[in-house]
Amino acid sequence: MSSGVLFDAPGPKARRRHAVLTVLGALVLLGLLWLVYRRLDDKGQLTSAMWKPFLEASTWQDYILPGLLGTLKAAGTAMIGAAVFGIVFAMARMSHVRPLRWVAGVIVELGRAVPVLLMMLFVYGWLSTRGDNDNNPFIATVVALVIYNGAVVAEVIRSGVDQLPNGQREGGLSVGLTQTQTLRSILLPQAITAMMPTLISQLVVVLKDTALGYNVLYGEMLYKAKNAAVSSANIVPMIFVVALIYIALNYTISKIAVLVEKRLQNRGQAAGAGEHGDGPGAGVTAGVAVTGAPGVNFGEQHTT
C-alpha cells in the first residue's frame, strides 16, 4: 500500500541498500576531507604558527575590524538604497501611466538580469575615467548592490500587492481615492508587511555580495583579509576566520527574519480574533473593510 503521494515506502532490501549507500557516501566524504587535511598540513597551513597572528592586536586593528566596518558600511548603505529603489520602482511598475510602467519594467528587468560583479566593474570603470577618487570603490560597490537588490525588492513588493484581495483596491477607489493614493496608502503598506520576512532575507544577499567589492579594490572584509594573509602567509586560517564572521552576521539576520515573521503571524492572529470575537463590537460592522493603512477602514457600517 502506498504511504506517500509520489513513491511507495521502501521494503527491507531497499532500506538495506539505502543504508549501504549512506555509509559509502559518508566514507567517501571522510576520505575527501582527509585528503584536504593532508594537503593543507603538508603546506603548513594548519600549524599553530599560522593561528598566532589572530592573537595579535594588530591583525584585528589593522585588517579584520576595518574590513568588517567596510563591509557593514557598504551593506548598510546598499540596504537603505535598495529599499528606496525597490519601493519607488515597484510603484512605478504598477502605475496606470503606461510609459512610466514600461520604463520602470525595463530598468527592473535589467537590474535583475545583469550580474552584480559586471555592474560593479562597469561603474568603477566609468568613475575611473572621470578621475581617481578614494571613494570610487565604495561608490561602485554600493551602486551595483542597490541596482540589483533594489530590482529584486521591487518585484517582491509588486508580487505582494498582486496577492492582495481585489476588495482592497476597490474599497479605496470607492471612497474617492485615486489609484496612486490607493496604492500608496492602502496596498503598499499591506504588501510590505506581508513580504517583510522575504525582504529581510534579501539583506543576507546584500551582506554576502559586499565581498564582490574585492574586485574593485574596496576595503571590505575579504579584501582586508587577503592583505593580512599576504603579510602572515596564513591564507587558509584567515579565510576560515572571515567565513565564521560572515556566518555569524548572516545567522543574525536570518534569526531577525524569523522573529519578524513570527511577530507578524501573531499580530495577524490577534487581529483575526478581534474581528471575529464576541465582544461588544462584534456584529456591528459589515461589508468590505480595507485594513492596510493605519486608521483607515473602508466599508459600510450597519447598526443592528
Short mmCIF file of C-alpha atoms in Angstrom, two decimals:
data_model
loop_
_atom_site.label_atom_id
_atom_site.label_comp_id
_atom_site.label_asym_id
_atom_site.label_seq_id
_atom_site.Cartn_x
_atom_site.Cartn_y
_atom_site.Cartn_z
CA MET A 1 0.00 0.00 0.00
CA SER A 2 1.36 3.42 -0.90
CA SER A 3 2.35 5.57 2.07
CA GLY A 4 3.28 8.62 0.02
CA VAL A 5 1.92 10.59 -2.87
CA LEU A 6 4.87 10.08 -5.23
CA PHE A 7 6.54 6.88 -4.05
CA ASP A 8 5.97 3.70 -2.06
CA ALA A 9 7.59 3.01 1.27
CA PRO A 10 10.92 1.17 0.74
CA GLY A 11 10.99 -2.50 1.57
CA PRO A 12 13.65 -4.35 3.59
CA LYS A 13 16.03 -4.74 0.63
CA ALA A 14 15.66 -1.08 -0.35
CA ARG A 15 16.33 0.03 3.22
CA ARG A 16 19.47 -2.09 3.37
CA ARG A 17 20.60 -0.70 0.03
CA HIS A 18 19.99 2.86 1.24
CA ALA A 19 21.95 2.16 4.41
CA VAL A 20 24.89 0.78 2.43
CA LEU A 21 24.88 3.76 0.07
CA THR A 22 24.72 6.14 3.03
CA VAL A 23 27.73 4.50 4.65
CA LEU A 24 29.68 4.50 1.39
CA GLY A 25 28.85 8.17 0.81
CA ALA A 26 29.99 9.05 4.33
CA LEU A 27 33.25 7.15 3.82
CA VAL A 28 33.91 8.94 0.52
CA LEU A 29 33.25 12.30 2.18
CA LEU A 30 35.56 11.47 5.06
CA GLY A 31 38.22 10.39 2.57
CA LEU A 32 37.97 13.69 0.70
CA LEU A 33 38.18 15.65 3.95
CA TRP A 34 41.24 13.63 4.93
CA LEU A 35 42.92 14.39 1.60
CA VAL A 36 42.21 18.11 2.05
CA TYR A 37 43.57 17.96 5.59
CA ARG A 38 46.75 16.20 4.48
CA ARG A 39 47.33 18.66 1.65
CA LEU A 40 46.89 21.66 3.96
CA ASP A 41 49.04 20.05 6.62
CA ASP A 42 51.81 19.39 4.10
CA LYS A 43 51.72 23.08 3.18
CA GLY A 44 52.00 24.03 6.84
CA GLN A 45 48.65 25.85 6.87
CA LEU A 46 47.35 24.04 9.95
CA THR A 47 50.27 24.56 12.29
CA SER A 48 49.86 26.64 15.42
CA ALA A 49 52.14 29.31 13.96
CA MET A 50 49.52 30.05 11.30
CA TRP A 51 46.98 30.93 14.01
CA LYS A 52 49.24 33.10 16.12
CA PRO A 53 48.50 36.30 14.14
CA PHE A 54 44.93 36.16 15.44
CA LEU A 55 46.31 36.59 18.96
CA GLU A 56 47.97 39.85 17.94
CA ALA A 57 46.02 43.09 18.27
CA SER A 58 47.46 44.47 15.04
CA THR A 59 45.75 41.76 12.98
CA TRP A 60 42.37 42.86 14.25
CA GLN A 61 43.02 46.59 14.42
CA ASP A 62 44.69 46.92 11.03
CA TYR A 63 42.85 44.32 8.96
CA ILE A 64 39.83 42.39 10.26
CA LEU A 65 37.96 45.12 12.14
CA PRO A 66 38.47 47.79 9.43
CA GLY A 67 37.33 45.21 6.87
CA LEU A 68 34.28 44.37 8.96
CA LEU A 69 33.48 48.07 9.27
CA GLY A 70 33.83 48.47 5.50
CA THR A 71 31.52 45.52 4.91
CA LEU A 72 28.87 46.85 7.28
CA LYS A 73 29.18 50.35 5.84
CA ALA A 74 28.65 49.18 2.27
CA ALA A 75 25.91 46.73 3.25
CA GLY A 76 24.03 49.27 5.37
CA THR A 77 24.16 51.93 2.67
CA ALA A 78 23.11 49.44 0.00
CA MET A 79 20.23 48.14 2.13
CA ILE A 80 18.78 51.63 2.56
CA GLY A 81 19.30 52.45 -1.11
CA ALA A 82 17.77 49.15 -2.25
CA ALA A 83 14.71 49.72 -0.05
CA VAL A 84 14.12 53.18 -1.54
CA PHE A 85 14.85 51.93 -5.07
CA GLY A 86 12.51 48.97 -4.63
CA ILE A 87 9.57 50.98 -3.29
CA VAL A 88 9.87 53.69 -5.96
CA PHE A 89 10.18 51.27 -8.87
CA ALA A 90 7.50 48.94 -7.51
CA MET A 91 5.06 51.86 -7.52
CA ALA A 92 6.25 52.87 -10.98
CA ARG A 93 5.73 49.35 -12.32
CA MET A 94 2.16 49.38 -11.01
CA SER A 95 1.41 52.89 -12.24
CA HIS A 96 -1.57 53.46 -14.54
CA VAL A 97 0.69 55.62 -16.73
CA ARG A 98 1.84 53.21 -19.43
CA PRO A 99 5.17 54.89 -20.41
CA LEU A 100 6.23 55.11 -16.77
CA ARG A 101 5.27 51.48 -16.21
CA TRP A 102 7.21 50.40 -19.30
CA VAL A 103 10.38 52.33 -18.41
CA ALA A 104 10.30 51.05 -14.82
CA GLY A 105 9.85 47.49 -16.07
CA VAL A 106 12.87 47.75 -18.37
CA ILE A 107 15.07 49.14 -15.59
CA VAL A 108 13.96 46.49 -13.09
CA GLU A 109 14.47 43.63 -15.53
CA LEU A 110 17.92 44.91 -16.49
CA GLY A 111 18.82 45.28 -12.83
CA ARG A 112 17.86 41.68 -12.18
CA ALA A 113 19.48 40.28 -15.32
CA VAL A 114 22.92 41.91 -15.22
CA PRO A 115 25.38 40.22 -12.79
CA VAL A 116 26.31 42.30 -9.76
CA LEU A 117 30.03 41.97 -10.46
CA LEU A 118 29.60 43.19 -14.03
CA MET A 119 27.68 46.25 -12.84
CA MET A 120 30.33 46.87 -10.20
CA LEU A 121 33.15 46.77 -12.74
CA PHE A 122 31.23 48.98 -15.16
CA VAL A 123 30.52 51.66 -12.54
CA TYR A 124 34.09 51.52 -11.27
CA GLY A 125 35.48 51.85 -14.79
CA TRP A 126 33.18 54.77 -15.57
CA LEU A 127 34.16 56.55 -12.36
CA SER A 128 37.84 55.96 -13.10
CA THR A 129 37.52 57.78 -16.41
CA ARG A 130 36.33 60.84 -14.51
CA GLY A 131 39.38 60.92 -12.27
CA ASP A 132 40.87 58.98 -9.39
CA ASN A 133 38.96 59.18 -6.15
CA ASP A 134 39.37 57.19 -2.96
CA ASN A 135 35.59 56.75 -2.81
CA ASN A 136 35.30 55.16 -6.27
CA PRO A 137 35.47 51.55 -4.98
CA PHE A 138 32.84 52.27 -2.32
CA ILE A 139 30.54 54.03 -4.78
CA ALA A 140 30.88 51.25 -7.37
CA THR A 141 30.15 48.58 -4.78
CA VAL A 142 27.10 50.32 -3.34
CA VAL A 143 25.59 51.36 -6.68
CA ALA A 144 25.77 47.82 -8.07
CA LEU A 145 24.25 46.36 -4.90
CA VAL A 146 21.47 48.96 -4.88
CA ILE A 147 20.51 48.37 -8.51
CA TYR A 148 20.42 44.58 -8.30
CA ASN A 149 18.84 44.18 -4.87
CA GLY A 150 16.53 47.15 -5.41
CA ALA A 151 15.20 45.44 -8.54
CA VAL A 152 14.58 42.27 -6.54
CA VAL A 153 12.84 44.23 -3.78
CA ALA A 154 10.64 45.95 -6.38
CA GLU A 155 9.49 42.58 -7.72
CA VAL A 156 8.87 41.23 -4.22
CA ILE A 157 6.70 44.23 -3.34
CA ARG A 158 4.83 44.04 -6.65
CA SER A 159 4.17 40.36 -6.04
CA GLY A 160 2.86 41.20 -2.57
CA VAL A 161 0.46 43.78 -3.98
CA ASP A 162 -0.77 41.35 -6.65
CA GLN A 163 -1.60 38.79 -3.97
CA LEU A 164 -3.89 41.18 -2.06
CA PRO A 165 -7.67 40.75 -2.48
CA ASN A 166 -9.27 42.94 -5.13
CA GLY A 167 -11.56 44.38 -2.48
CA GLN A 168 -8.69 46.34 -1.02
CA ARG A 169 -8.20 48.35 -4.21
CA GLU A 170 -11.91 48.65 -4.87
CA GLY A 171 -12.55 49.90 -1.35
CA GLY A 172 -10.03 52.71 -1.76
CA LEU A 173 -11.40 53.74 -5.14
CA SER A 174 -14.98 53.66 -3.86
CA VAL A 175 -14.31 56.45 -1.34
CA GLY A 176 -12.75 58.74 -3.90
CA LEU A 177 -9.05 57.92 -3.65
CA THR A 178 -7.05 57.93 -6.85
CA GLN A 179 -5.21 54.82 -7.98
CA THR A 180 -1.91 56.30 -6.81
CA GLN A 181 -3.35 57.22 -3.40
CA THR A 182 -4.88 53.77 -3.04
CA LEU A 183 -1.57 52.14 -3.91
CA ARG A 184 0.47 54.35 -1.62
CA SER A 185 -1.86 54.44 1.40
CA ILE A 186 -3.57 51.05 1.34
CA LEU A 187 -1.94 48.44 -0.86
CA LEU A 188 1.74 49.21 -0.37
CA PRO A 189 1.74 49.05 3.47
CA GLN A 190 -0.03 45.69 3.39
CA ALA A 191 2.30 44.26 0.75
CA ILE A 192 5.43 45.36 2.61
CA THR A 193 4.11 43.86 5.85
CA ALA A 194 3.19 40.57 4.18
CA MET A 195 6.54 40.26 2.39
CA MET A 196 8.67 41.50 5.29
CA PRO A 197 10.35 38.11 6.00
CA THR A 198 11.36 37.82 2.34
CA LEU A 199 12.63 41.39 2.30
CA ILE A 200 14.71 40.83 5.43
CA SER A 201 16.13 37.62 3.96
CA GLN A 202 17.27 39.67 0.97
CA LEU A 203 19.53 41.55 3.38
CA VAL A 204 21.62 38.39 3.66
CA VAL A 205 22.22 38.58 -0.08
CA VAL A 206 23.29 42.21 0.21
CA LEU A 207 25.71 41.41 3.01
CA LYS A 208 27.31 38.50 1.16
CA ASP A 209 27.57 40.38 -2.11
CA THR A 210 29.66 43.10 -0.48
CA ALA A 211 32.54 40.63 -0.85
CA LEU A 212 32.40 41.32 -4.60
CA GLY A 213 33.82 44.75 -3.79
CA TYR A 214 37.13 42.91 -3.52
CA ASN A 215 37.31 43.05 -7.32
CA VAL A 216 37.17 46.86 -7.39
CA LEU A 217 39.65 47.22 -4.52
CA TYR A 218 37.05 48.20 -1.95
CA GLY A 219 38.34 47.70 1.59
CA GLU A 220 35.73 45.22 2.76
CA MET A 221 36.46 42.21 4.94
CA LEU A 222 37.66 39.82 2.23
CA TYR A 223 40.00 42.43 0.73
CA LYS A 224 41.50 43.24 4.13
CA ALA A 225 41.80 39.54 4.96
CA LYS A 226 43.76 38.96 1.76
CA ASN A 227 46.19 41.73 2.71
CA ALA A 228 46.59 40.26 6.18
CA ALA A 229 47.15 36.78 4.76
CA VAL A 230 49.85 38.08 2.42
CA SER A 231 51.79 39.55 5.33
CA SER A 232 51.30 36.49 7.57
CA ALA A 233 51.27 33.73 4.90
CA ASN A 234 48.23 32.12 6.56
CA ILE A 235 45.64 32.28 3.81
CA VAL A 236 43.62 29.24 4.93
CA PRO A 237 43.21 30.24 8.60
CA MET A 238 42.38 33.79 7.52
CA ILE A 239 39.67 32.60 5.14
CA PHE A 240 38.32 30.33 7.86
CA VAL A 241 38.02 33.18 10.37
CA VAL A 242 36.43 35.53 7.84
CA ALA A 243 33.95 32.79 6.88
CA LEU A 244 32.97 32.40 10.53
CA ILE A 245 32.34 36.15 10.79
CA TYR A 246 30.15 36.08 7.67
CA ILE A 247 28.24 33.08 9.02
CA ALA A 248 27.63 34.86 12.33
CA LEU A 249 26.37 38.00 10.60
CA ASN A 250 24.10 36.12 8.20
CA TYR A 251 22.79 33.91 11.00
CA THR A 252 21.87 37.01 12.99
CA ILE A 253 19.96 38.47 10.04
CA SER A 254 18.20 35.13 9.46
CA LYS A 255 17.09 34.97 13.09
CA ILE A 256 15.76 38.52 12.82
CA ALA A 257 13.74 37.43 9.78
CA VAL A 258 12.27 34.50 11.74
CA LEU A 259 11.37 36.74 14.69
CA VAL A 260 9.72 39.30 12.42
CA GLU A 261 7.74 36.57 10.66
CA LYS A 262 6.51 35.14 13.97
CA ARG A 263 5.57 38.58 15.23
CA LEU A 264 3.61 39.35 12.08
CA GLN A 265 1.82 35.99 12.31
CA ASN A 266 0.92 36.58 15.95
CA ARG A 267 -0.33 40.08 15.16
CA GLY A 268 -2.43 38.71 12.31
CA GLN A 269 -3.92 36.03 14.55
CA ALA A 270 -4.69 38.61 17.23
CA ALA A 271 -6.35 40.87 14.67
CA GLY A 272 -8.40 37.97 13.36
CA ALA A 273 -9.51 37.04 16.86
CA GLY A 274 -10.57 40.63 17.48
CA GLU A 275 -12.60 40.79 14.29
CA HIS A 276 -14.44 37.53 14.99
CA GLY A 277 -14.71 37.89 18.74
CA ASP A 278 -17.82 38.03 20.85
CA GLY A 279 -17.18 41.45 22.36
CA PRO A 280 -19.49 44.46 22.30
CA GLY A 281 -18.29 45.43 18.80
CA ALA A 282 -18.98 42.06 17.25
CA GLY A 283 -21.55 42.08 14.51
CA VAL A 284 -21.59 45.86 14.21
CA THR A 285 -19.51 46.26 11.06
CA ALA A 286 -20.35 44.54 7.82
CA GLY A 287 -19.17 44.92 4.28
CA VAL A 288 -15.72 45.30 2.77
CA ALA A 289 -13.00 46.52 5.13
CA VAL A 290 -9.65 47.80 3.94
CA THR A 291 -7.20 47.47 6.80
CA GLY A 292 -3.90 48.14 5.08
CA ALA A 293 -3.34 51.69 6.25
CA PRO A 294 -3.45 52.51 9.95
CA GLY A 295 -6.73 54.14 10.91
CA VAL A 296 -8.32 53.54 7.51
CA ASN A 297 -11.44 51.40 7.41
CA PHE A 298 -13.46 51.32 4.22
CA GLY A 299 -16.87 49.72 4.17
CA GLU A 300 -20.46 50.19 5.09
CA GLN A 301 -21.43 50.20 8.74
CA HIS A 302 -24.86 48.94 9.72
CA THR A 303 -26.01 49.11 13.29
CA THR A 304 -28.05 46.21 14.50
#
